[in-house]
Each structure stands twice: as C-alpha cells, then as structure tokens.
Coordinates of C-alpha atoms and ligand atoms in Angstrom, one line a residue:
M1 CA -30.2 -31.6 -24.7
R2 CA -28.6 -29.4 -22.0
K3 CA -30.4 -29.2 -18.7
T4 CA -29.9 -27.2 -15.5
V5 CA -30.5 -29.2 -12.3
Q6 CA -30.4 -28.2 -8.7
I7 CA -28.4 -30.3 -6.2
N8 CA -28.3 -29.9 -2.4
V9 CA -24.9 -30.8 -0.9
D10 CA -23.6 -31.1 2.7
P11 CA -21.2 -28.3 3.6
Q12 CA -18.3 -30.9 3.9
S13 CA -18.7 -31.8 0.3
R14 CA -18.9 -28.3 -1.2
E15 CA -15.4 -28.5 -2.8
D16 CA -16.0 -32.0 -4.3
T17 CA -17.2 -30.7 -7.7
K18 CA -16.7 -34.1 -9.4
S19 CA -19.3 -35.8 -7.1
V20 CA -21.7 -32.8 -7.4
I21 CA -21.6 -33.1 -11.2
L22 CA -22.1 -36.9 -11.0
K23 CA -25.1 -36.4 -8.7
A24 CA -26.5 -33.8 -11.2
L25 CA -26.1 -36.2 -14.1
K26 CA -28.0 -38.9 -12.3
K27 CA -30.7 -36.5 -11.3
A28 CA -31.1 -35.4 -14.9
G29 CA -31.3 -39.1 -16.0
L30 CA -28.1 -38.9 -18.0
D31 CA -25.4 -41.6 -18.1
P32 CA -22.7 -40.5 -15.6
K33 CA -20.1 -42.3 -17.8
T34 CA -20.7 -40.3 -20.9
G35 CA -22.5 -37.2 -19.6
R36 CA -20.8 -33.9 -18.9
G37 CA -21.5 -31.0 -16.7
H38 CA -20.3 -27.8 -15.1
I39 CA -21.3 -25.8 -12.1
L40 CA -23.2 -22.6 -12.7
R41 CA -23.8 -21.3 -9.2
R42 CA -23.1 -22.3 -5.6
S43 CA -25.0 -20.7 -2.6
L44 CA -25.3 -21.4 1.1
D45 CA -28.8 -22.0 2.5
A46 CA -28.5 -21.5 6.3
R47 CA -32.2 -20.9 7.1
Q48 CA -32.6 -24.3 8.8
R49 CA -30.5 -25.7 11.6
N50 CA -28.7 -28.0 9.1
A51 CA -27.2 -25.6 6.6
Y52 CA -26.5 -26.9 3.1
Y53 CA -25.1 -25.7 -0.2
V54 CA -27.4 -25.4 -3.3
F55 CA -25.7 -26.0 -6.6
Q56 CA -27.1 -25.2 -10.0
V57 CA -25.4 -27.6 -12.4
E58 CA -25.7 -27.6 -16.2
V59 CA -25.5 -31.1 -17.6
W60 CA -25.5 -32.5 -21.1
D61 CA -24.9 -35.8 -22.9
A62 CA -21.9 -36.7 -24.9
D63 CA -23.7 -36.2 -28.2
D64 CA -24.9 -32.7 -27.3
P65 CA -22.8 -29.6 -28.1
A66 CA -20.8 -28.4 -25.1
P67 CA -21.6 -24.9 -23.9
E68 CA -19.6 -22.1 -25.6
A69 CA -16.3 -21.2 -23.9
P70 CA -16.4 -17.6 -22.5
D71 CA -15.0 -14.9 -24.8
V72 CA -11.4 -14.2 -24.0
P73 CA -10.8 -10.4 -24.4
S74 CA -8.3 -9.8 -27.1
Y75 CA -6.1 -6.9 -26.1
Q76 CA -4.5 -5.0 -28.9
M77 CA -1.1 -3.5 -29.1
V78 CA -1.7 0.2 -28.7
D79 CA 1.7 2.0 -28.4
E80 CA 1.0 3.9 -31.6
A81 CA -2.7 4.2 -31.2
R82 CA -4.8 7.3 -30.3
P83 CA -4.7 8.0 -26.6
A84 CA -7.4 8.2 -24.0
F85 CA -6.7 9.8 -20.7
I86 CA -8.0 8.3 -17.4
I87 CA -7.8 9.9 -14.0
G88 CA -7.8 7.3 -11.2
A89 CA -6.6 3.7 -11.1
G90 CA -9.5 2.2 -9.1
P91 CA -11.8 -0.5 -10.5
A92 CA -13.5 2.0 -12.9
G93 CA -10.2 3.4 -14.2
Y94 CA -8.4 0.0 -14.6
F95 CA -11.4 -1.7 -16.3
A96 CA -11.9 1.3 -18.6
A97 CA -8.2 0.9 -19.5
L98 CA -8.5 -2.8 -20.2
E99 CA -11.6 -2.2 -22.3
L100 CA -9.8 0.5 -24.3
L101 CA -7.1 -2.0 -25.1
T102 CA -9.7 -4.3 -26.7
L103 CA -10.9 -1.3 -28.7
G104 CA -7.4 -0.4 -30.0
I105 CA -7.1 2.8 -28.0
K106 CA -4.1 3.7 -25.8
P107 CA -5.0 4.3 -22.2
I108 CA -2.9 6.8 -20.3
L109 CA -3.6 6.6 -16.6
F110 CA -2.8 9.1 -13.8
E111 CA -3.1 7.9 -10.3
R112 CA -2.4 10.2 -7.3
G113 CA -1.3 7.3 -5.0
K114 CA 1.4 4.8 -5.2
D115 CA 1.6 1.4 -6.8
V116 CA -0.2 -1.3 -4.8
Q117 CA 2.9 -2.7 -3.0
S118 CA 4.4 0.7 -2.0
R119 CA 0.9 1.7 -0.7
R120 CA 1.2 -0.9 2.1
R121 CA 3.8 1.2 3.9
D122 CA 1.3 4.2 4.1
L123 CA -1.4 1.9 5.4
K124 CA 0.9 0.8 8.1
A125 CA 1.7 4.4 9.0
I126 CA -2.1 5.1 9.4
Q127 CA -2.6 2.0 11.5
Q128 CA 0.4 2.2 13.7
F129 CA 1.4 5.9 13.8
S130 CA -1.9 7.7 12.9
V131 CA -0.2 9.4 9.9
V132 CA -2.6 9.9 7.1
D133 CA -1.0 10.7 3.7
P134 CA -3.6 12.6 1.6
N135 CA -2.5 10.8 -1.6
S136 CA -1.9 7.2 -0.3
N137 CA -4.3 5.6 2.1
Y138 CA -7.2 3.1 2.3
C139 CA -9.1 5.0 -0.5
F140 CA -6.2 6.4 -2.6
G141 CA -3.6 4.4 -4.5
E142 CA -3.4 1.8 -7.2
G143 CA -6.5 -0.4 -7.3
G144 CA -8.5 2.4 -5.6
A145 CA -10.6 2.0 -2.5
G146 CA -11.3 -1.6 -3.6
T147 CA -7.8 -2.9 -3.1
Y148 CA -7.3 -3.0 0.6
S149 CA -11.0 -3.5 1.2
D150 CA -12.7 -6.8 1.4
G151 CA -13.1 -7.9 -2.2
K152 CA -16.7 -8.8 -1.8
L153 CA -17.7 -8.9 -5.5
Y154 CA -21.5 -9.1 -5.0
T155 CA -23.4 -6.5 -7.0
R156 CA -27.0 -5.8 -8.0
A157 CA -25.8 -4.1 -11.1
T158 CA -26.7 -6.9 -13.5
K159 CA -28.5 -4.8 -16.0
R160 CA -25.9 -2.1 -16.4
G161 CA -23.3 -4.2 -18.1
N162 CA -21.5 -7.4 -18.1
V163 CA -20.8 -8.5 -14.5
R164 CA -19.7 -11.9 -15.7
S165 CA -17.0 -10.4 -17.9
V166 CA -15.6 -8.4 -14.9
L167 CA -15.4 -11.6 -12.9
E168 CA -13.8 -13.5 -15.8
T169 CA -11.2 -10.7 -16.2
L170 CA -10.4 -11.0 -12.5
V171 CA -9.9 -14.8 -12.9
A172 CA -7.8 -14.2 -16.0
H173 CA -5.6 -12.0 -13.8
G174 CA -5.2 -14.5 -11.0
A175 CA -8.4 -14.6 -8.9
G176 CA -9.7 -18.1 -8.0
Q177 CA -12.4 -19.7 -10.2
D178 CA -14.8 -19.9 -7.3
I179 CA -15.8 -16.3 -7.9
L180 CA -17.5 -17.4 -11.1
I181 CA -19.9 -19.6 -9.3
D182 CA -20.3 -18.3 -5.7
A183 CA -23.5 -16.4 -5.0
H184 CA -21.5 -14.0 -2.9
P185 CA -18.0 -14.0 -4.4
H186 CA -15.1 -12.8 -2.3
I187 CA -11.4 -12.3 -3.0
G188 CA -9.9 -10.9 0.2
S189 CA -7.4 -8.0 0.7
N190 CA -4.4 -10.3 0.8
K191 CA -5.1 -11.6 -2.7
L192 CA -6.4 -8.5 -4.5
P193 CA -3.0 -6.7 -4.8
T194 CA -1.5 -9.5 -6.9
I195 CA -4.5 -9.3 -9.2
I196 CA -4.2 -5.5 -9.5
E197 CA -0.5 -5.9 -10.4
A198 CA -1.4 -8.4 -13.1
I199 CA -4.0 -6.0 -14.6
R200 CA -1.3 -3.2 -14.6
A201 CA 1.1 -5.7 -16.4
T202 CA -1.6 -6.3 -19.1
I203 CA -2.0 -2.5 -19.6
L204 CA 1.7 -1.8 -19.8
S205 CA 2.6 -4.8 -22.0
H206 CA 0.1 -3.7 -24.6
G207 CA 1.4 -0.2 -24.8
G208 CA -0.7 1.6 -22.2
E209 CA 0.8 4.0 -19.6
V210 CA 0.2 4.1 -15.8
H211 CA 1.7 7.1 -13.9
F212 CA 1.8 6.8 -10.1
E213 CA 2.1 9.7 -7.7
S214 CA 0.5 11.8 -10.4
R215 CA -2.3 13.8 -8.9
V216 CA -4.4 15.6 -11.5
T217 CA -4.5 19.2 -10.1
D218 CA -6.3 20.8 -13.0
I219 CA -8.6 19.9 -15.9
L220 CA -8.3 22.3 -18.7
V221 CA -11.5 23.3 -20.6
K222 CA -11.5 25.5 -23.7
S223 CA -14.7 26.5 -25.5
D224 CA -16.6 23.9 -23.5
K225 CA -14.3 21.1 -24.6
I226 CA -11.6 19.2 -22.7
A227 CA -8.2 20.7 -23.6
G228 CA -5.8 19.0 -21.2
V229 CA -4.9 18.0 -17.7
V230 CA -2.3 19.3 -15.3
V231 CA -0.4 16.8 -13.1
N232 CA 1.1 17.7 -9.7
D233 CA 0.6 21.4 -10.4
E234 CA 3.4 21.4 -13.0
K235 CA 3.2 19.1 -16.0
E236 CA 0.6 19.8 -18.6
Y237 CA -0.7 17.1 -21.0
K238 CA -2.8 18.3 -24.0
C239 CA -5.8 16.0 -24.6
D240 CA -9.3 16.1 -26.0
N241 CA -10.8 13.4 -23.7
V242 CA -10.8 12.4 -20.1
I243 CA -12.4 9.5 -18.2
L244 CA -12.8 10.9 -14.7
A245 CA -12.8 8.0 -12.3
T246 CA -11.5 9.5 -9.1
G247 CA -13.8 7.8 -6.5
H248 CA -16.1 9.1 -3.8
S249 CA -13.3 10.7 -1.7
A250 CA -11.6 13.0 -4.2
R251 CA -12.9 16.1 -2.6
D252 CA -10.3 18.2 -4.3
I253 CA -11.6 17.1 -7.7
Y254 CA -15.2 18.1 -6.8
A255 CA -13.9 21.5 -5.6
L256 CA -11.9 21.9 -8.8
L257 CA -15.0 21.2 -11.0
A258 CA -17.2 23.5 -8.9
S259 CA -14.6 26.3 -9.2
K260 CA -14.8 26.0 -13.0
D261 CA -18.7 26.1 -12.8
I262 CA -18.9 22.6 -14.2
L263 CA -22.3 21.3 -13.2
L264 CA -22.4 19.0 -10.2
E265 CA -25.4 17.7 -8.2
L266 CA -25.9 17.0 -4.5
K267 CA -26.7 13.3 -4.2
P268 CA -28.3 11.3 -1.4
F269 CA -25.9 9.0 0.5
A270 CA -25.8 7.3 3.9
L271 CA -23.8 7.8 7.1
G272 CA -23.7 6.2 10.5
V273 CA -21.4 3.9 12.4
R274 CA -19.7 0.5 12.2
I275 CA -20.9 -2.1 14.6
E276 CA -18.5 -4.9 15.6
H277 CA -19.6 -8.2 17.2
P278 CA -17.6 -11.3 18.2
Q279 CA -17.8 -13.6 15.1
P280 CA -18.8 -16.7 17.1
L281 CA -21.9 -14.7 18.4
I282 CA -23.0 -14.0 14.8
D283 CA -22.3 -17.6 13.8
S284 CA -24.4 -18.9 16.7
I285 CA -27.3 -16.6 15.7
Q286 CA -27.2 -17.3 12.0
Y287 CA -26.4 -21.0 12.1
K288 CA -28.6 -21.7 15.2
R289 CA -25.8 -23.7 16.9
Q290 CA -23.0 -23.0 19.3
N291 CA -20.0 -24.0 17.2
R292 CA -19.8 -23.2 13.5
G293 CA -17.2 -25.9 12.9
D294 CA -14.8 -26.0 9.9
D295 CA -17.4 -26.7 7.2
L296 CA -19.2 -23.5 7.2
P297 CA -17.9 -20.0 6.4
P298 CA -18.1 -17.3 9.1
A299 CA -21.7 -16.1 9.1
S300 CA -22.8 -12.8 7.7
Y301 CA -26.0 -10.8 7.9
R302 CA -27.9 -8.2 5.9
L303 CA -30.4 -6.0 7.7
A304 CA -32.6 -3.1 6.6
C305 CA -35.6 -1.3 7.9
N306 CA -37.4 2.1 7.7
V307 CA -37.5 4.6 10.5
D308 CA -39.7 7.7 10.0
N309 CA -39.3 7.3 6.2
R310 CA -35.5 7.1 6.5
G311 CA -33.7 3.9 5.5
V312 CA -31.5 2.2 8.1
F313 CA -29.4 -0.6 6.8
S314 CA -26.3 -2.7 7.3
F315 CA -23.6 -2.0 4.7
C316 CA -20.5 -3.8 3.6
M317 CA -20.7 -6.6 6.2
C318 CA -17.3 -8.2 6.8
P319 CA -17.5 -11.6 8.5
G320 CA -14.1 -12.5 10.1
G321 CA -13.0 -9.0 9.2
L322 CA -11.3 -5.9 10.5
V323 CA -12.4 -2.3 11.0
V324 CA -9.9 0.0 9.3
P325 CA -9.1 3.7 9.4
S326 CA -10.2 5.1 6.0
A327 CA -9.6 8.8 6.4
T328 CA -8.2 10.6 3.4
A329 CA -6.8 13.6 5.2
P330 CA -5.4 14.4 8.6
G331 CA -7.8 15.7 11.2
E332 CA -10.7 13.3 10.5
I333 CA -11.9 9.9 11.6
V334 CA -13.5 7.6 9.1
V335 CA -14.0 3.9 9.5
N336 CA -14.7 1.1 7.1
G337 CA -14.3 -2.7 7.0
M338 CA -12.2 -5.3 5.2
S339 CA -11.3 -8.9 5.5
L340 CA -8.6 -11.3 4.3
S341 CA -9.5 -14.2 2.0
R342 CA -9.7 -16.7 4.9
R343 CA -12.0 -14.4 6.9
D344 CA -10.4 -15.7 10.1
S345 CA -10.4 -12.7 12.4
P346 CA -12.6 -13.3 15.6
Y347 CA -14.7 -10.3 14.7
A348 CA -17.7 -9.6 12.5
N349 CA -18.3 -5.9 11.5
A350 CA -20.8 -4.1 9.4
G351 CA -21.5 -0.5 8.5
T352 CA -24.9 0.4 10.1
V353 CA -26.0 3.5 8.3
V354 CA -28.9 5.9 7.8
S355 CA -29.9 7.4 4.4
V356 CA -29.2 11.1 4.2
D357 CA -31.2 13.2 1.8
E358 CA -30.9 16.7 0.5
K359 CA -33.3 18.0 3.2
L360 CA -31.2 16.6 6.1
V361 CA -28.0 18.0 4.5
E362 CA -29.5 21.4 4.3
K363 CA -30.9 21.3 7.8
I364 CA -27.5 20.3 9.3
T365 CA -25.2 22.5 7.2
G366 CA -27.4 25.3 6.2
E367 CA -26.3 24.7 2.6
N368 CA -28.0 23.1 -0.4
D369 CA -25.3 23.4 -3.1
A370 CA -23.7 20.4 -4.8
L371 CA -20.8 20.2 -2.2
A372 CA -23.1 20.5 0.9
G373 CA -23.0 16.7 1.4
I374 CA -19.2 16.8 1.6
A375 CA -19.5 19.6 4.2
F376 CA -21.9 17.3 6.1
Q377 CA -19.6 14.3 6.1
R378 CA -16.5 16.4 6.9
E379 CA -18.2 18.1 9.9
I380 CA -18.9 14.7 11.6
E381 CA -15.6 13.2 10.6
Q382 CA -13.8 16.2 12.2
L383 CA -16.0 16.1 15.3
C384 CA -15.0 12.5 15.9
F385 CA -11.3 13.4 15.5
K386 CA -11.6 16.4 17.9
A387 CA -13.2 14.2 20.5
G388 CA -10.0 12.1 20.6
D389 CA -6.4 12.6 21.4
G390 CA -5.2 13.7 17.9
S391 CA -4.5 10.1 16.8
Q392 CA -6.6 7.8 14.6
A393 CA -8.2 6.3 17.7
A394 CA -12.0 6.2 17.1
P395 CA -14.9 7.1 19.4
A396 CA -16.8 4.0 20.5
Q397 CA -19.5 2.8 22.8
R398 CA -20.9 -0.6 23.8
L399 CA -24.1 -1.2 21.8
V400 CA -26.4 -1.3 24.8
D401 CA -24.9 1.9 26.2
F402 CA -25.4 3.5 22.8
M403 CA -29.1 2.7 22.9
K404 CA -29.2 4.2 26.4
G405 CA -27.1 7.3 25.4
K406 CA -24.6 6.7 28.2
S407 CA -20.8 6.5 27.9
S408 CA -19.3 3.0 28.3
K409 CA -17.1 2.4 31.4
S410 CA -15.1 -0.1 29.4
L411 CA -15.0 -1.3 25.8
P412 CA -14.8 -4.8 24.5
S413 CA -11.7 -5.8 22.5
S414 CA -11.8 -4.8 18.8
S415 CA -10.0 -5.4 15.5
Y416 CA -9.5 -1.6 15.0
I417 CA -5.7 -1.3 15.3
P418 CA -5.4 2.5 16.1
G419 CA -7.5 1.9 19.2
L420 CA -10.9 3.0 20.5
F421 CA -11.8 5.5 23.2
A422 CA -15.1 5.5 25.1
H423 CA -17.4 8.4 24.0
D424 CA -21.1 9.0 23.6
V425 CA -21.1 8.2 19.9
G426 CA -24.7 9.4 19.5
S427 CA -23.7 12.9 20.6
L428 CA -21.3 13.2 17.7
L429 CA -23.9 12.4 15.0
P430 CA -26.9 14.6 14.0
S431 CA -29.8 13.7 16.2
E432 CA -31.9 12.5 13.2
I433 CA -29.2 9.9 12.5
T434 CA -28.8 8.8 16.1
H435 CA -32.5 8.5 16.5
A436 CA -32.9 6.4 13.3
L437 CA -29.9 4.2 14.3
K438 CA -31.4 3.5 17.7
H439 CA -34.7 2.5 16.3
G440 CA -33.1 0.5 13.5
V441 CA -30.9 -1.4 15.9
R442 CA -33.9 -2.2 18.1
Q443 CA -35.6 -3.7 15.1
F444 CA -32.5 -5.6 14.0
G445 CA -32.2 -7.0 17.6
K446 CA -35.7 -8.4 17.3
R447 CA -34.9 -10.1 13.9
M448 CA -31.5 -11.5 15.1
K449 CA -31.9 -12.5 18.7
G450 CA -28.5 -11.7 20.4
Y451 CA -27.5 -8.9 18.0
L452 CA -28.4 -6.2 20.5
T453 CA -25.7 -7.1 23.1
N454 CA -23.2 -5.3 25.2
E455 CA -20.5 -7.5 23.6
A456 CA -21.0 -5.4 20.5
V457 CA -19.2 -2.1 20.0
V458 CA -20.4 0.9 18.0
I459 CA -17.5 2.8 16.2
A460 CA -17.8 6.2 14.5
T461 CA -18.0 7.2 11.9
E462 CA -18.9 5.3 8.8
S463 CA -19.3 8.3 6.4
R464 CA -17.9 7.2 3.0
T465 CA -20.5 4.7 1.9
S466 CA -21.0 6.3 -1.4
S467 CA -20.5 9.6 -3.2
P468 CA -22.4 12.6 -1.8
V469 CA -22.0 14.3 -5.3
R470 CA -23.1 13.3 -8.8
I471 CA -21.2 14.4 -11.8
P472 CA -23.9 14.4 -14.4
R473 CA -23.6 12.8 -17.8
D474 CA -25.7 12.4 -20.9
G475 CA -27.6 9.1 -20.9
E476 CA -26.5 8.3 -24.4
T477 CA -23.0 9.7 -24.9
L478 CA -22.0 9.3 -21.2
M479 CA -20.3 12.7 -21.5
H480 CA -20.8 15.6 -19.1
P481 CA -23.7 17.7 -20.5
Q482 CA -21.5 20.9 -20.5
V483 CA -18.0 19.7 -21.3
E484 CA -17.3 17.8 -24.5
G485 CA -14.8 15.0 -24.0
L486 CA -15.4 14.7 -20.2
F487 CA -16.6 11.2 -19.2
P488 CA -17.4 10.9 -15.5
S489 CA -17.2 7.3 -14.4
G490 CA -17.5 5.0 -11.3
E491 CA -18.4 5.7 -7.8
G492 CA -17.1 9.2 -7.6
A493 CA -19.4 10.3 -10.5
G494 CA -22.4 8.7 -8.7
F495 CA -22.8 5.9 -11.2
A496 CA -21.6 2.9 -9.2
G497 CA -21.3 1.5 -5.7
G498 CA -18.8 -1.2 -5.2
I499 CA -15.9 -2.8 -7.0
V500 CA -17.9 -4.7 -9.7
S501 CA -20.3 -2.0 -10.5
A502 CA -17.5 0.5 -10.8
A503 CA -15.6 -1.9 -13.1
V504 CA -18.7 -2.4 -15.2
D505 CA -19.2 1.4 -15.5
G506 CA -15.6 1.9 -16.5
M507 CA -16.0 -0.6 -19.3
R508 CA -19.2 1.1 -20.4
V509 CA -17.6 4.5 -20.5
A510 CA -14.7 3.2 -22.5
H511 CA -17.1 2.2 -25.2
S512 CA -18.7 5.6 -25.3
L513 CA -15.3 7.3 -25.4
A514 CA -14.4 5.0 -28.4
E515 CA -17.6 6.0 -30.2
Y516 CA -16.7 9.7 -29.5
L517 CA -13.2 9.3 -31.0
K518 CA -14.6 7.4 -34.0
A519 CA -17.1 10.2 -34.7
Q520 CA -14.3 12.7 -34.6
V521 CA -12.4 10.9 -37.3
Q522 CA -15.4 10.5 -39.6
Ligands
FAD1 C1 -12.1 -0.2 3.3 C2 -13.1 -0.3 2.2 C3 -13.7 -1.6 2.0 C4 -14.6 -1.8 0.9 N1 -15.1 -3.0 0.7 C5 -15.7 -3.3 -0.5 C6 -16.1 -4.6 -0.8 O1 -15.8 -5.5 -0.1 N2 -16.8 -4.8 -2.0 C7 -17.1 -3.8 -2.8 O2 -17.7 -4.0 -3.9 N3 -16.7 -2.5 -2.5 C8 -16.0 -2.2 -1.4 N4 -15.6 -1.0 -1.1 C9 -16.0 0.1 -2.0 C10 -15.2 0.0 -3.3 O3 -13.9 0.0 -3.0 C11 -15.5 1.2 -4.2 O4 -16.9 1.1 -4.5 C12 -14.8 1.1 -5.6 O5 -13.4 1.0 -5.3 C13 -15.1 2.3 -6.4 O6 -14.3 2.3 -7.6 P1 -13.9 3.6 -8.4 O7 -12.9 3.1 -9.4 O8 -15.1 4.3 -8.9 O9 -13.2 4.5 -7.4 P2 -12.0 4.3 -6.4 O10 -11.8 2.9 -6.1 O11 -12.2 5.2 -5.2 O12 -10.7 4.8 -7.2 C14 -10.5 6.1 -7.5 C15 -9.0 6.3 -7.7 O13 -8.8 7.6 -8.2 C16 -7.6 8.2 -7.6 N5 -7.7 9.6 -7.6 C17 -8.5 10.4 -6.8 N6 -8.2 11.7 -7.1 C18 -7.3 11.7 -8.0 C19 -6.6 12.8 -8.7 N7 -6.9 14.1 -8.5 N8 -5.6 12.5 -9.6 C20 -5.3 11.1 -9.8 N9 -5.9 10.1 -9.2 C21 -6.9 10.4 -8.3 C22 -7.6 7.6 -6.2 O14 -6.3 7.5 -5.6 C23 -8.2 6.2 -6.4 O15 -7.1 5.2 -6.6 C24 -14.8 -0.7 0.0 C25 -14.2 0.6 0.2 C26 -13.4 0.7 1.3 C27 -12.7 2.1 1.5

C-alpha cells in the first residue's frame, strides 16, 4: 500500500533525494532494498534557530502499483485546423495557445513586443539610457510581464485549474524538476527566456502562428459579435473569436474597449512603494543568526496588516533580487522587482502596498468610471517622474526618514540601475496611502525586529500590482456578456494575479473557446 510520510532533513542534505527516500522507506517500515518512493513536496521551516527542510515522500513496496505517470499533453498538428486568435503572448496567451493545440485548434497570436531575445536590448535601453519603448519593456514583449520578472511560481489559485499541469508544462519546456516539489517554486529571469522560446517552438512546430511587433490597434465588432482585429493600424484579420490576454498595463486596450462602449468595471488594486533592505539583514532577522551560510537560501518575508480597514501588505518579495524600472510609457516612473535563479544580489526587495478601493479612487481623481483606477495610477507615476531629472531615476528615502516625513541627506546603495534621488516619497503619494504605509511599516517593524532600519530604502512607485480594471465575462461561457466571441483572460481581464494563475486562466479560457467553436459547427 502506498503511504505518505514526512521527513525532516538538514539544509546540507536537501539535494540528496536518494537518502531522503531511504529514510522515508525506513520510517514507513518498508524494506529499503525493494521499496520505492518519490518526493511530493519540499519546504523550509525556519521558525527555529536551526532551520530544516520538511519533505513529504510517497513510498510503496515493490508489489504495489507505482503511481501513475503525469499526463503528457498531446499537441495536435493544427496547420489546417480552425483558427483561434489570441492577443498577447504572456503566460495567459501562451498557455491558452498550448491548450488549443491539445484541442486541435490553430492558435494565431499577436504580440505588440519583440521576441524574448530581442526584448533584452530594450530592457538595457531603459536601464542604462532611460529610454522606454511603449511596445517593448519589462511588461510588454514575448513571455509578457512574467519573463524578465522573478519567476516565482507560487500561487493560491489551486481551485481555478490545474496548477500542477502548468508546472509540468514548464518542466517539459526546460524548467528544472525542483519546481514540481518546492513549496515556493522559483525559476529566475535568466532561465525563463529559454523556456519561453521552447514554448514558442512547440506552438510553431504544430502549425500555430506567433506574430511579434504586432500591436492590435482595433477589435472589430459587428452586431455584438467579434468580426476581426486590426494590427498596427493597417492589417485587418477577419475572425469570429478573440482571447484578449493583454495584461494589466495595456492601457490602450482598455481605452479602445471603452471607446466602443464595451462594458468594463473599475476594480480594486493596490499601490505603494518598493522597500529594499540589505539581504544579510533580512537573513539575520529570519534565520536568527549572523551568517546564513551556503546551506540556506536567501531569506524572504511576507507581511500583512490592516490600517483603518485598509490592507497593507508586502507584495512580490524578491530575496537576492533587483528593483527594476517597469514603466510602459515615457514620462512615468514605475518600479517592480525580479531576481535571477541564484538569487545572489546583496539586496532583498518587496513591494509594500496599500489596497485601493473605488472610494479612494473617486476621492483622488474625482472620477468613478471604469478607467478611473488607471488615471489614479498614472497621476502618481507621472508625479514621481516630474520630481526627477527626466530620466528613469526613482524618488527614494531612507525608511526611518520616510516614517518621519523628512528628506534623506544620503541614500544607501541600491540594486536599481537607473539610480535613486532623495525625495520625500510620502509627499508624492495620496495622504491615505502614506498614512497606511507608515502605520503598516511600524507594525512590520515590531514583527520583524530590525526591519524598520535606516539601512532600508523606500522607492516609488509600486503601482502595477494588479489590474485596476476588470473586463467582465460570463461565469459559464467565459465570454464577455455583450460581445459574442470575446474571451477576456489573465491578469489584464482581472481574473489572475501572477504567472501561474494567468497560465491556468489561459488554459481555462481555451477550453471555453473550444466549446464555443464546437457549438457553432453543430
Ligand atoms: C518586474 C515584474 C516582476 C514580476 N514577478 C512575478 C513573479 O515573480 N511571480 C509571478 O507570479 N508574477 C510576477 N509578476 C507578475 C506577472 O508577470 C503577471 O501576473 C503575469 O505575467 C500576467 O500574465 P498575463 O498573460 O495575464 O499578462 P502579461 O504577462 O502582462 O502579458 C500580456 C501581453 O500582452 C501584450 N499586449 C498588450 N497589449 C497588446 C496589444 N494591443 N496587442 C498585442 N499584444 C499586446 C503585452 O506585450 C504582453 O506581452 C511580475 C511582473 C513584473 C512586471
């Protein structure tokens, strides 16, 4: 009979899977010579001074049937098949395309940005010369916002689809097997591009199409049905279906839909700052010892509290990471975080954000329409830009100075390549956000002794945490309630937050689109 047992292992032995399985067999009372096993999950428990790894291991005897191997998706050749159109080659768009291949439908993808390798040059231009290409940046381009991000694959979206199959698909396209067992799987921005290229190769080799530098500038609707898309203001493609997976920063797409009176909704989101600490400081707080050593990963944290009924929380924490310029248009400052697979930068950064509801949006902007949240984000992003010298340098303040509301005389070193300039960051944010951040940080400082330090720097602004707009869809058909054939998907539609949940949503929408096409034939 198969059993699952838990084994605690020293950090030094975490890669020695053979001995972990042997220990598990012994614990389960099975003969280590004939017994078999595999690791289901690995997580770090660092609550005590001596941190250790907890392994869940499934073991069985030689006579027992082995667990079933995971289903390998069988992609069909679709060159002659019925087409489905996808706008956006982020996780939602690419996983929708892969799923369509399994369903015998030909995906035709339009992506405004460049292929994942060519995109690197534009990221360099932002980092080194403060030149922001509105079609190719940290948010736009092949792989979407997820590609040059961090590649943290943790998601809470277990109910909404098959997270495991997303991870297996990533492994099948080159990701390390570790992501299948780690409690907080991570790939890293240096490894993600190769995986994205492999996914594209699967789509192309099975007869799908991927068009780069192809911004969809119009979505044609006739008699409340999708009739086509226009690319780069010139080429028209006739079609009766579209998966709209354009992410949370495609402001032109939201404006386009609004101009056509296609129903959109204002959605709560979060906005604030990114706080960067020296990584050794976070390690010493979390591991309760001075030197982390080589056996433990750079420590992370997750913090949340409530201030006057407003959520304040850490977001997208990047241990051993870098703060990156994530604006999608010139004239704005937006920051976010990423890390490489080794997570070996000397800094730890995390978004520290405050939830923003419809009431606060209306108070600040005087608007309450569906696009008011974008106006709110944009206003603060532009204020941060105007406070500077016209480059992508970001306004910053030492954490203790931020709490006191005084400008810093000097700033600590930072991973943010375009540079920081000293400014009273609190004065650039709505007073409600600054107030909530200060109270939140005070509480975080009590929970993590040493967190509230002048060695930490506050960088503005972290504004693109999630979409401020929802593109509604019917709960069953996943189609927009007003436009037949329009399938909003992923983070930009307000139905995902993060790489894995966007991928899961893309797969789900692909199935609904297949049902829709099937119903048309019948
Ligand atoms: C720096 C950074 C770090 C992040 N780190 C993590 C992390 O570690 N883990 C995590 O889970 N999430 C992370 N995220 C968030 C994650 O990237 C997103 O949640 C996810 O990518 C959303 O997927 P999506 O497919 O819905 O949209 P996106 O990834 O935003 O993809 C949308 C795509 O649509 C394209 N597009 C937009 N408009 C048009 C148009 N008009 N025509 C054609 N194409 C268009 C865009 O170019 C883009 O490629 C990070 C984001 C950033 C910016």
